[in-house]
CSV table of N, CA, C and O in Angstrom, one decimal:
chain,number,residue,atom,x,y,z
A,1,UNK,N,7.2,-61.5,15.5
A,1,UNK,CA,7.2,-60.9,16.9
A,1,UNK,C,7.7,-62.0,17.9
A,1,UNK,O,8.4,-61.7,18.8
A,2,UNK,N,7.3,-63.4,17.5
A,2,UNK,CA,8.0,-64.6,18.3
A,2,UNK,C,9.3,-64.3,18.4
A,2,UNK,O,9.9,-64.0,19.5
A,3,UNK,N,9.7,-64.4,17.3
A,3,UNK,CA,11.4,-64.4,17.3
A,3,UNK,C,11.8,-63.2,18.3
A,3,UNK,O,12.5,-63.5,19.2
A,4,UNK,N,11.4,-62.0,18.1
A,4,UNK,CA,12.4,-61.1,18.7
A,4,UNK,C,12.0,-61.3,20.5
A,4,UNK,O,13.0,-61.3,21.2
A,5,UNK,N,10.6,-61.4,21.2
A,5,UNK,CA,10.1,-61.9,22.6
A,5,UNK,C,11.6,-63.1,22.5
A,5,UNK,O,12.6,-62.8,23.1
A,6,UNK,N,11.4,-64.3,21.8
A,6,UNK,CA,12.2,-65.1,22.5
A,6,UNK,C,13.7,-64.7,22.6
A,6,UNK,O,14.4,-65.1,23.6
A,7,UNK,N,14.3,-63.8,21.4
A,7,UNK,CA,15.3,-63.1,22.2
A,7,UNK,C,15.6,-62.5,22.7
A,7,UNK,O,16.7,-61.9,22.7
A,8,UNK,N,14.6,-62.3,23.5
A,8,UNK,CA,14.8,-61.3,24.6
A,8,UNK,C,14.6,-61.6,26.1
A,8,UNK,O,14.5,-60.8,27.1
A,9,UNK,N,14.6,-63.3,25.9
A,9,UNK,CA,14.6,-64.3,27.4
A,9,UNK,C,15.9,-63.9,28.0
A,9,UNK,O,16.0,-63.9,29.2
A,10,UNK,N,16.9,-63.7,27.2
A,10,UNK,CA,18.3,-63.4,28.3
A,10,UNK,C,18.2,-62.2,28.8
A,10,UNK,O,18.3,-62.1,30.1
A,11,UNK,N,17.9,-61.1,28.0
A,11,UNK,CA,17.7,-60.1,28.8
A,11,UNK,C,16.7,-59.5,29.7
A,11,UNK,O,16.8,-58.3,30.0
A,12,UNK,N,15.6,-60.5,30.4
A,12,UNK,CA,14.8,-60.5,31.3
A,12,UNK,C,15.3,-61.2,32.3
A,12,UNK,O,14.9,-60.9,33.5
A,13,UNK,N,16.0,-62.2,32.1
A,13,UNK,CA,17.1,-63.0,33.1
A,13,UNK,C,17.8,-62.1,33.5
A,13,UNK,O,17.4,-61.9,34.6
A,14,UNK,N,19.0,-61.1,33.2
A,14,UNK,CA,19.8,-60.4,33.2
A,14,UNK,C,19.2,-59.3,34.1
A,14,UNK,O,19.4,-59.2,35.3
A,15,UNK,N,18.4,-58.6,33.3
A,15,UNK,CA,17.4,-57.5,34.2
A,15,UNK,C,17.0,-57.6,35.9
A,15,UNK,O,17.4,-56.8,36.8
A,16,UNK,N,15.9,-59.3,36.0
A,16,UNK,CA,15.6,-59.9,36.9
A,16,UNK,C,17.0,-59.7,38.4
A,16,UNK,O,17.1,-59.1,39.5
A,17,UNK,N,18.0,-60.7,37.4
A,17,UNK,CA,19.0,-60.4,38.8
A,17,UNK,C,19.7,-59.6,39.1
A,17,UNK,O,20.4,-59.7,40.1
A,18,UNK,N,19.7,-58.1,37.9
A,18,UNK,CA,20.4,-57.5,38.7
A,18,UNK,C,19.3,-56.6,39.4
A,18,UNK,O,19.8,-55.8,40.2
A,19,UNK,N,18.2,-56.5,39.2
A,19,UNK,CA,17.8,-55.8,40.2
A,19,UNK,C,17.1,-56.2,41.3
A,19,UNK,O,16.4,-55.5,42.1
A,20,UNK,N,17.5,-57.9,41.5
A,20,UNK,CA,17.1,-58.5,42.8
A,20,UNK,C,18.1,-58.1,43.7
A,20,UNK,O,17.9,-57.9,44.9
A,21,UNK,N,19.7,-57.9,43.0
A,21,UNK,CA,20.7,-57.4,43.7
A,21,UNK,C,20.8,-56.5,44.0
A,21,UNK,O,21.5,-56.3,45.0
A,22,UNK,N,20.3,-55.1,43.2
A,22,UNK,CA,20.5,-53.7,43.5
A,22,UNK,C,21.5,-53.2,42.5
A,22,UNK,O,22.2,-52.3,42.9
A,23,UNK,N,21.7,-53.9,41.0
A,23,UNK,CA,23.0,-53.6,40.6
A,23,UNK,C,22.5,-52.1,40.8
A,23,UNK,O,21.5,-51.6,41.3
A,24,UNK,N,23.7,-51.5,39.9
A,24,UNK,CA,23.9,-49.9,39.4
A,24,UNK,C,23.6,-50.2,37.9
A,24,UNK,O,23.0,-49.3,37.3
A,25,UNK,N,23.7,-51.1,37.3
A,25,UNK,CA,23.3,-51.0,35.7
A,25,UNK,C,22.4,-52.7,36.1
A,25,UNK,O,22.5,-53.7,36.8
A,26,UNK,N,21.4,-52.0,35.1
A,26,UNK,CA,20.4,-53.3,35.2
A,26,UNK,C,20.4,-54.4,34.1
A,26,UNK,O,19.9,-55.5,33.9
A,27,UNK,N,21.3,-53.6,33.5
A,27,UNK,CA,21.5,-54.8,32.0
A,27,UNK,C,23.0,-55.4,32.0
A,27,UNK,O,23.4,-55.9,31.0
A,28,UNK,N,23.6,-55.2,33.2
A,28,UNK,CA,25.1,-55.7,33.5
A,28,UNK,C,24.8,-57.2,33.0
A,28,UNK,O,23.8,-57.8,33.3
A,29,UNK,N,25.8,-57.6,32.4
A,29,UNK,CA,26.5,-58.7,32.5
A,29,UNK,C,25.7,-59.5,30.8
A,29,UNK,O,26.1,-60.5,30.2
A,30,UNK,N,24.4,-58.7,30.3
A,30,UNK,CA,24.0,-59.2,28.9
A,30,UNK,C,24.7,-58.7,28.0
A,30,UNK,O,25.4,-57.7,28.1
A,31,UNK,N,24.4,-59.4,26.9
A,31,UNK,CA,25.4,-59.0,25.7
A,31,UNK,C,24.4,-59.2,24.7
A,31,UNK,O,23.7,-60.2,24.8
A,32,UNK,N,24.2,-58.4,23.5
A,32,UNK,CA,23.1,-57.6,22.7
A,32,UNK,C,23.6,-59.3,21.7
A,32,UNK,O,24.7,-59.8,21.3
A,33,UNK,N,22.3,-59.8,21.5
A,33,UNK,CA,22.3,-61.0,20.7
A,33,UNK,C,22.6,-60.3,19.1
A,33,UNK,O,22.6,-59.0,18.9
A,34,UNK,N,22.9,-61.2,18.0
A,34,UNK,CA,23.0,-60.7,16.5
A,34,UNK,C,21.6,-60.6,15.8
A,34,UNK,O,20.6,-61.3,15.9
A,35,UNK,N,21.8,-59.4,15.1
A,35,UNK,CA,20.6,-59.2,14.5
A,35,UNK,C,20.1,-60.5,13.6
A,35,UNK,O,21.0,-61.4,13.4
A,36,UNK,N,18.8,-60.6,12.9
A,36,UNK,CA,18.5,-61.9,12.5
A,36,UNK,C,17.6,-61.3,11.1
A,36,UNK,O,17.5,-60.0,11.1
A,37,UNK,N,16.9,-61.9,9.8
A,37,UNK,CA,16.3,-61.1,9.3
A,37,UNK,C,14.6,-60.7,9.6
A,37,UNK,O,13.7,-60.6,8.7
A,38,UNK,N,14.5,-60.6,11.4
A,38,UNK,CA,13.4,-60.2,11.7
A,38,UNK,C,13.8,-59.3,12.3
A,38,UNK,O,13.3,-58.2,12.0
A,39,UNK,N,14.8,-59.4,13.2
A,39,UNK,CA,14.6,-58.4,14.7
A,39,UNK,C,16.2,-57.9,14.4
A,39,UNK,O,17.2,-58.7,14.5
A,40,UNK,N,16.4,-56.1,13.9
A,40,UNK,CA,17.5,-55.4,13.8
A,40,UNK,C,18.4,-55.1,15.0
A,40,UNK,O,19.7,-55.2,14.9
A,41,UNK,N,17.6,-54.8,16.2
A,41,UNK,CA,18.1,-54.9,17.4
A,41,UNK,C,17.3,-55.4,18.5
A,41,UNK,O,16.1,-55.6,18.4
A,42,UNK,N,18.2,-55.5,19.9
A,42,UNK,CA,17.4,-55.9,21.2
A,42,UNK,C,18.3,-54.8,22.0
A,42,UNK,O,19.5,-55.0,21.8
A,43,UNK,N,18.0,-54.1,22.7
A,43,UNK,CA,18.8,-53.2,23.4
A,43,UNK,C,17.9,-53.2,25.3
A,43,UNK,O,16.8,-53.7,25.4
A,44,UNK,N,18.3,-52.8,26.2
A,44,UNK,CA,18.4,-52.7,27.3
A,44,UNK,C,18.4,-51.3,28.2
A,44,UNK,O,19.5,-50.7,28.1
A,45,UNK,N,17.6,-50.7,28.8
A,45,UNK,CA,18.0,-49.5,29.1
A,45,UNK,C,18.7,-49.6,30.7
A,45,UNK,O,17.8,-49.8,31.5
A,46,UNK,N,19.6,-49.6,31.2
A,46,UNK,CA,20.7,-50.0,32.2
A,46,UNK,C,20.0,-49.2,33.4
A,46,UNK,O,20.1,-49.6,34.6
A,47,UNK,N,19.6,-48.5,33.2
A,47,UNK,CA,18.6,-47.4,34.5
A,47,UNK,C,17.3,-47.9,34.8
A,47,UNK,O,16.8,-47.7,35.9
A,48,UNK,N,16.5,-48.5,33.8
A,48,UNK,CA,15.0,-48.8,34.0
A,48,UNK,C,15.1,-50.2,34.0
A,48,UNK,O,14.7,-50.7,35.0
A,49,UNK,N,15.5,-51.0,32.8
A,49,UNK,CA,15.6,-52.5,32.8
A,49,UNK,C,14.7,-52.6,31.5
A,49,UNK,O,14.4,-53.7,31.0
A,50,UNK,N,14.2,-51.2,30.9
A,50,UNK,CA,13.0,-51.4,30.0
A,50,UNK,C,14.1,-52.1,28.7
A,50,UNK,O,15.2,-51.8,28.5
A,51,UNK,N,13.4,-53.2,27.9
A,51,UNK,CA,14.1,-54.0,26.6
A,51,UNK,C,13.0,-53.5,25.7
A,51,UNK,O,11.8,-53.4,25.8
A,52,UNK,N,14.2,-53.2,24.5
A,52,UNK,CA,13.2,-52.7,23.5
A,52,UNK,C,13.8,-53.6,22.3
A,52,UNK,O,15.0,-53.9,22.1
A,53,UNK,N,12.4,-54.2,21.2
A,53,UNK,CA,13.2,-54.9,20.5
A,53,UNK,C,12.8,-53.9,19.3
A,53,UNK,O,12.0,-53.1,19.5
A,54,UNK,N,13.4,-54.0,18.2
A,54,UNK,CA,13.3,-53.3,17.0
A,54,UNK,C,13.6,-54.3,16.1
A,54,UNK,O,14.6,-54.9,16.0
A,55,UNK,N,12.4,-54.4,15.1
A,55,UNK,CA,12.1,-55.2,14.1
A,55,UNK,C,12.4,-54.6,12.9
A,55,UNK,O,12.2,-53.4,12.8
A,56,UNK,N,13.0,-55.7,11.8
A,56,UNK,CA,13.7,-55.4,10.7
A,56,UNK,C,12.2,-54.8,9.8
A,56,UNK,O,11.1,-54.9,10.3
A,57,UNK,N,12.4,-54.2,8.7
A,57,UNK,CA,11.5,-53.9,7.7
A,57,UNK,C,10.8,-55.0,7.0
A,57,UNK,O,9.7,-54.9,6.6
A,58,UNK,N,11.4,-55.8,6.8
A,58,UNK,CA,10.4,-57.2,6.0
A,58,UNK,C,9.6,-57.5,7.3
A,58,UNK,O,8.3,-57.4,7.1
A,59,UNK,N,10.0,-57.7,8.5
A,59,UNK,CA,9.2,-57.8,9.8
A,59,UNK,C,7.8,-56.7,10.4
A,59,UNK,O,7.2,-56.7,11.5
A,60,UNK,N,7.7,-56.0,9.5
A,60,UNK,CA,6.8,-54.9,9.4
A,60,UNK,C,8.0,-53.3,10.5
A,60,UNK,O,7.7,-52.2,10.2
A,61,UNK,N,8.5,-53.4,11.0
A,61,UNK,CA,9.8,-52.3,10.9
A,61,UNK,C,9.0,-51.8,12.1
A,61,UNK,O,8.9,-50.6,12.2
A,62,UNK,N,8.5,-52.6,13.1
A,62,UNK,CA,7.9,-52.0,14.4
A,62,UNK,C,8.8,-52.1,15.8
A,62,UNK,O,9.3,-53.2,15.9
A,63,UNK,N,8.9,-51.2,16.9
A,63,UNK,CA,9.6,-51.7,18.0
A,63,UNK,C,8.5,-52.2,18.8
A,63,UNK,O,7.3,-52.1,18.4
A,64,UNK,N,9.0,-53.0,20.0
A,64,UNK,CA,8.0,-53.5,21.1
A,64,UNK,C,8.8,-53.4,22.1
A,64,UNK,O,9.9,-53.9,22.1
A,65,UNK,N,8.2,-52.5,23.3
A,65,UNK,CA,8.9,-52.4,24.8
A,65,UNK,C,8.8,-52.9,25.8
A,65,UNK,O,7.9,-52.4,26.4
A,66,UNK,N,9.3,-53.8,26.3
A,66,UNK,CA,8.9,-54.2,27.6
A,66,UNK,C,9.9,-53.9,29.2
A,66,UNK,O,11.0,-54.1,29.7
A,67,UNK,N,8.4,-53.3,29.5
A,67,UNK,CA,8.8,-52.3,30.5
A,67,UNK,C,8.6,-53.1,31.7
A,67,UNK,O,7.4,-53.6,32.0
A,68,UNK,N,10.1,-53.5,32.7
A,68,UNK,CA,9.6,-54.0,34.4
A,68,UNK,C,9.1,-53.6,35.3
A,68,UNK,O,9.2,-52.4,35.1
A,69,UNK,N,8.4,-53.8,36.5
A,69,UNK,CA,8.1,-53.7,37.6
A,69,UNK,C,8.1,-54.7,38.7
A,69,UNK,O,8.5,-55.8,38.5
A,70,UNK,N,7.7,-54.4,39.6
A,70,UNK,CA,8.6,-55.2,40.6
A,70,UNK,C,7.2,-54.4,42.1
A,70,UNK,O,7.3,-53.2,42.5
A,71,UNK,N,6.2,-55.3,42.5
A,71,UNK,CA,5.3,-54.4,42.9
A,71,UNK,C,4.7,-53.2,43.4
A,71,UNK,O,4.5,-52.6,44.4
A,72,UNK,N,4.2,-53.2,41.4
A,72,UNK,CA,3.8,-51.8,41.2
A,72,UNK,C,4.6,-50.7,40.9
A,72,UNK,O,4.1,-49.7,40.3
A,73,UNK,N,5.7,-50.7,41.1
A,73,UNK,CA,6.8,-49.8,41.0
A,73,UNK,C,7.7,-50.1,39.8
A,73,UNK,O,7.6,-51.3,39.5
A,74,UNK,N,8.2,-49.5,39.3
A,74,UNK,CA,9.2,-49.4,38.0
A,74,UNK,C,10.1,-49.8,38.6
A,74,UNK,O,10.2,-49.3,39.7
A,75,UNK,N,11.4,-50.8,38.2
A,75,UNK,CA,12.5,-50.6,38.6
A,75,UNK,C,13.6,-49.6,38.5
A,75,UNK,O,13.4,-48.6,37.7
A,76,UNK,N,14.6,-49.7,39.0
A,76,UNK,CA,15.2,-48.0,39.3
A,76,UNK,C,16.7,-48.9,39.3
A,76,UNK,O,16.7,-49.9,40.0
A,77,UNK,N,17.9,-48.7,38.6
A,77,UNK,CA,19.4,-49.2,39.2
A,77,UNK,C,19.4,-48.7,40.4
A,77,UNK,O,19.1,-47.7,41.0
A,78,UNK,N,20.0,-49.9,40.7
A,78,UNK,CA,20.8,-49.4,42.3
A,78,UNK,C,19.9,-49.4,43.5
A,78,UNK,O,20.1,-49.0,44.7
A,79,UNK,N,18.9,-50.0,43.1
A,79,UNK,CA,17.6,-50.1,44.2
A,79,UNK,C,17.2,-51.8,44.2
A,79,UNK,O,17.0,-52.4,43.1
A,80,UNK,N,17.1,-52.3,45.2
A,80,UNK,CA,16.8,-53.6,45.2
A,80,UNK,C,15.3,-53.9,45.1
A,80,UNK,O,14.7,-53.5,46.1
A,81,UNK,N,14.5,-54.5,44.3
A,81,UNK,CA,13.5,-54.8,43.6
A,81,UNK,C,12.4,-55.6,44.6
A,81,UNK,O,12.3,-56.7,44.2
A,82,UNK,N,11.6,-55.4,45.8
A,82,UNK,CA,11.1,-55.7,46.5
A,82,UNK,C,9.9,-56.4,46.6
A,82,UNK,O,9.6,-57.0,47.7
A,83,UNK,N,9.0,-56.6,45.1
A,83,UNK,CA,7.8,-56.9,45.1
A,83,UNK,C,7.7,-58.5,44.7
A,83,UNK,O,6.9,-59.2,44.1
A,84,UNK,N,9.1,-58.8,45.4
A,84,UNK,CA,8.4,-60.5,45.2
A,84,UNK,C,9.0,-60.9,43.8
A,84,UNK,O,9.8,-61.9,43.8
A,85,UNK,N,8.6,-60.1,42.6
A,85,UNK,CA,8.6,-60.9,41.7
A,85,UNK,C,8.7,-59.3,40.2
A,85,UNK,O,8.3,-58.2,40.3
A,86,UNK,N,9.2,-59.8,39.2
A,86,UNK,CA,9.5,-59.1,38.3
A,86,UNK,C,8.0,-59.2,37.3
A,86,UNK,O,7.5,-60.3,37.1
A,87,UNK,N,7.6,-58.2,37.0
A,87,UNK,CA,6.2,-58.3,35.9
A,87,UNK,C,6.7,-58.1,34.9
A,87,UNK,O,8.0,-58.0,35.0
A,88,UNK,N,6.4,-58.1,34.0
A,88,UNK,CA,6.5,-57.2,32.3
A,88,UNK,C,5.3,-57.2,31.8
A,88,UNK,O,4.4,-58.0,31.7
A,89,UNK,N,5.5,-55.5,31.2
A,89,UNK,CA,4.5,-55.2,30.4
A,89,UNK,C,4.8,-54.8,29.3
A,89,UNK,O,5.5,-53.8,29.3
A,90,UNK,N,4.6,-55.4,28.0
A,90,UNK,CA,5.1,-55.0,27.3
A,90,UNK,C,3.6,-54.9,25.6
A,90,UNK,O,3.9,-55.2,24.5
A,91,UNK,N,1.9,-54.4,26.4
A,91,UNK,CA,1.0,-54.1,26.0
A,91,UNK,C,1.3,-52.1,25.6
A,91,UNK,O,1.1,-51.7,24.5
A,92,UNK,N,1.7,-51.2,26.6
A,92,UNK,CA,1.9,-50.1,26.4
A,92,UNK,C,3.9,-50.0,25.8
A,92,UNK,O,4.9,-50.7,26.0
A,93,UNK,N,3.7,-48.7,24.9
A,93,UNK,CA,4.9,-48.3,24.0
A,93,UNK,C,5.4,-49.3,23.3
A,93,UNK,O,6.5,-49.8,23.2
A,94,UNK,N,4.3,-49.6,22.5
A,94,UNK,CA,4.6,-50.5,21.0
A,94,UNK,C,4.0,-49.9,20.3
A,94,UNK,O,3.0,-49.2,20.4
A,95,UNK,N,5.0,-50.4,19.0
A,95,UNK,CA,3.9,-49.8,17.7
A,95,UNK,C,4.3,-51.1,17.0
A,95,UNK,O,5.1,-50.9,16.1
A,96,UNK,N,3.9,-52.2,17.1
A,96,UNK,CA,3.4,-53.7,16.9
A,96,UNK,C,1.6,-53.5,16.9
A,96,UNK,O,1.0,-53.2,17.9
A,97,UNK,N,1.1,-53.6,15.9
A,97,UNK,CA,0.0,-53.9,16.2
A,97,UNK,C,-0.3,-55.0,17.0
A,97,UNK,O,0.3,-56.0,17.2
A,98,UNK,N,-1.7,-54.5,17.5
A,98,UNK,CA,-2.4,-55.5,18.8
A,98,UNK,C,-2.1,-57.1,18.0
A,98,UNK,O,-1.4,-58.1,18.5
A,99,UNK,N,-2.7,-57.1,17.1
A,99,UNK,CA,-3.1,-58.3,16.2
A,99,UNK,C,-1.9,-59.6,16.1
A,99,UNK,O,-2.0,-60.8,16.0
A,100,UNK,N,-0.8,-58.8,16.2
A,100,UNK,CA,0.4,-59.7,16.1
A,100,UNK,C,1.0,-59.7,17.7
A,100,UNK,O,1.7,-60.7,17.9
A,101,UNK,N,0.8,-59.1,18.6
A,101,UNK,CA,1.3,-59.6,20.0
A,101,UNK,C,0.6,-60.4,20.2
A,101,UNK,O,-0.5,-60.7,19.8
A,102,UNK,N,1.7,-61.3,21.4
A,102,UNK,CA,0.7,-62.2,22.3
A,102,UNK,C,-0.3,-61.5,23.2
A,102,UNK,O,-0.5,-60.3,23.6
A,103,UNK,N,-1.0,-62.8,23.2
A,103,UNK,CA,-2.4,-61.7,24.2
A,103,UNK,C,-1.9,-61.2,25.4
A,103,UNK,O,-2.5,-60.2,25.9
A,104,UNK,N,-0.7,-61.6,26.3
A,104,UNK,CA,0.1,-61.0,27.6
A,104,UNK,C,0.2,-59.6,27.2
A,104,UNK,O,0.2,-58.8,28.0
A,105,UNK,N,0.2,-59.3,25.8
A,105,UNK,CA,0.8,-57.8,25.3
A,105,UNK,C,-0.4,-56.9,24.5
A,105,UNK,O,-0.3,-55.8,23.9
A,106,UNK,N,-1.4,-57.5,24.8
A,106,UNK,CA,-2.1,-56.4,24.4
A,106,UNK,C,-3.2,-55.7,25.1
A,106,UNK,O,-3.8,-54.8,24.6
């Protein structure tokens, strides 16, 4: 679960500014790292900013989502992100067991 969280530090950077800016795509300007033999993919949803990572099968074959907000509010493209500061939750829309997240995630 480390492994795929830490690759997914660029695309919380990425997310962060573009929706401090108001992009139209929220995942502009990242580029999907290579898969590894834990984590199959890391993908980005360009409208929400939600990162989903998806873990290989030897990795137990689970995704983990982490969904932004920005206070209280979801972020949205094309809306500039007002609450100060970017959250992540990424305790709800996993199927990672509790046992293996960080405690931030469960």
């Amino acid at each position: 679960v480390a492994e795929g969280l830490a690759m997914a530090g660029s695309a919380k950077l990425a997310v962060s500014e573009n929706a401090a800016s108001g992009a139209s795509d929220l995942s502009s300007g990242w580029t999907p790292p290579n898969s590894t033999a834990n984590v199959s993919s890391l993908s980005v949803a360009s409208s929400t900013g939600v990162i989903t990572i998806t873990y290989t099968n030897t990795a137990g074959g689970n995704a983990m989502m982490m969904t932004p907000s920005s206070g209280g509010s979801a972020l949205a493209a094309g809306t500039v992100a007002t609450g100060g500061s970017i959250n992540w939750d990424c305790a709800t829309n996993t199927t990672v067991l509790s046992k293996y997240r960080p405690s931030a995630c469960r």
